[in-house]
Coordinates of C-alpha atoms in Angstrom, one line a residue:
X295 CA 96.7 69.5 118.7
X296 CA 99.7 68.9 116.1
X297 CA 103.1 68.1 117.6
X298 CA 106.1 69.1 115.4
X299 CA 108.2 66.6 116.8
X300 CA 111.2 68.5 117.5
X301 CA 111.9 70.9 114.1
X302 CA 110.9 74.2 116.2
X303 CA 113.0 77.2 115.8
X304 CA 113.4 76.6 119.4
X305 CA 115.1 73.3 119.1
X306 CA 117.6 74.2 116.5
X307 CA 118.6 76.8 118.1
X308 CA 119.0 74.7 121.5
X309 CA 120.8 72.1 119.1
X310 CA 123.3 74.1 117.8
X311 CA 124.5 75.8 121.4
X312 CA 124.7 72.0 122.2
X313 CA 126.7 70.4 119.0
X314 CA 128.9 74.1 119.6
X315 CA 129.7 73.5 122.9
X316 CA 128.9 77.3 123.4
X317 CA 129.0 78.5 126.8
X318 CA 125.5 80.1 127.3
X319 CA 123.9 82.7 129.5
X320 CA 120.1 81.5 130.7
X321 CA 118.1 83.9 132.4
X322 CA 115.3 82.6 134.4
X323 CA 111.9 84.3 134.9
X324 CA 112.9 84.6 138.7
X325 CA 115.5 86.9 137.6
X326 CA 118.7 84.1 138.1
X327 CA 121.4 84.0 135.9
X328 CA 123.0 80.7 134.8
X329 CA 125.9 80.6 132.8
X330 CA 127.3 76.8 131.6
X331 CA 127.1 74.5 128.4
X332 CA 124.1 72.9 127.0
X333 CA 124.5 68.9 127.9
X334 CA 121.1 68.3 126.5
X335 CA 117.4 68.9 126.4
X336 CA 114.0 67.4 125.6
X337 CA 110.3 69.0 125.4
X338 CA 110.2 70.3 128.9
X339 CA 113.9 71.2 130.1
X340 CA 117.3 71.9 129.3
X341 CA 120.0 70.3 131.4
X342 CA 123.2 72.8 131.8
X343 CA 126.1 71.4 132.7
X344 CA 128.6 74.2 134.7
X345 CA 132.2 73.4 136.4
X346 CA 132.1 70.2 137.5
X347 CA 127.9 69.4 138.2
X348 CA 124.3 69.3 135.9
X349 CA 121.4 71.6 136.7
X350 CA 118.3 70.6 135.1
X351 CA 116.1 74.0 134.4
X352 CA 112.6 73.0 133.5
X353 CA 111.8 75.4 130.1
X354 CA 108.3 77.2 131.7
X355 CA 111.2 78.7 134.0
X356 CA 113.4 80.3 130.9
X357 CA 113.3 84.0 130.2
X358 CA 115.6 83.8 127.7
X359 CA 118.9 82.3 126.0
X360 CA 121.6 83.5 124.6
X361 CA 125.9 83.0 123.7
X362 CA 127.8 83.7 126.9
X363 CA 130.1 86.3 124.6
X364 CA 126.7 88.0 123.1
X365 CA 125.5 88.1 127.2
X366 CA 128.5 89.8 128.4
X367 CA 130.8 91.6 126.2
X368 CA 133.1 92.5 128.6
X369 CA 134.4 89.0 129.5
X370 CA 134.8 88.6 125.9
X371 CA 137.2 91.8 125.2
X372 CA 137.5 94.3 128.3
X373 CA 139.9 96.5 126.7
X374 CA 137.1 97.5 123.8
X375 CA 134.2 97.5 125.7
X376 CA 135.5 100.4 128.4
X377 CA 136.7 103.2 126.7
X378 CA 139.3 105.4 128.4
X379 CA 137.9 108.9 128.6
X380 CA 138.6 109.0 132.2
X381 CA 140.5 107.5 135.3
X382 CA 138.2 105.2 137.4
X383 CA 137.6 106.1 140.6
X384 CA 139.1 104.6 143.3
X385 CA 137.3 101.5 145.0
X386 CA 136.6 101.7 149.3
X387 CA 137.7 98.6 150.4
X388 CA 135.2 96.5 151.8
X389 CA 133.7 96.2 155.5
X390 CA 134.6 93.2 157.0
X391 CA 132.6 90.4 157.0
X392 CA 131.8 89.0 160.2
X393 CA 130.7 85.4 161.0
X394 CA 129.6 84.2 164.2
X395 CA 129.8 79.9 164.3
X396 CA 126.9 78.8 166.1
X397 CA 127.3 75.6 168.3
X398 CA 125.5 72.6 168.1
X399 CA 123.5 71.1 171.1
X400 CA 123.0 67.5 171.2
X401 CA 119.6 66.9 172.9
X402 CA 119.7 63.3 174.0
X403 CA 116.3 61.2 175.0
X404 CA 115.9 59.1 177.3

């Protein structure tokens, strides 16, 4: 089996998102979303960095990758995206959320 050493369409692409600094959406075959910037990547995984940590995503898990603003016009320009034919509805406010803190027991041996 031939190896191409690296000129795939695959790694170009994956090279320009990184030299861009392009925020990019990564859908995993799970169904996952991550959104962050390309750090770097090799033959088996991509590592995405987003806010202030790394997450490396092995490539047999990828769906698909693609420009954050090409992902989700909206965030991009929410003015042209919605137009206004109509008045939104108004929103229900949410059910509260309740919590319930469980304590800790300490069993100590003897």
């Amino acid at each position: 089996m031939a190896r191409d050493n690296g000129n795939t369409l695959q790694s170009t692409y994956l090279n320009d998102l990184r030299k861009q600094h392009t925020t990019v959406v990564i859908y995993l075959v799970s169904g996952i979303k991550q959104t962050g910037v390309i750090e770097s990547f090799d033959q088996h995984a991509v590592l995405l960095r987003h806010g202030t940590g790394n997450q490396l995503i092995y490539k047999h898990t990828i769906a698909s990758v693609m420009p954050a603003a090409k992902a989700m016009p909206a965030l991009a320009s929410p003015t042209a995206s919605r137009p206004a034919l109509r008045a939104e509805p108004q929103a229900r406010p949410a059910a509260p959320v309740v919590i319930r803190k469980v304590t800790r027991r300490i069993i100590e041996r003897e």
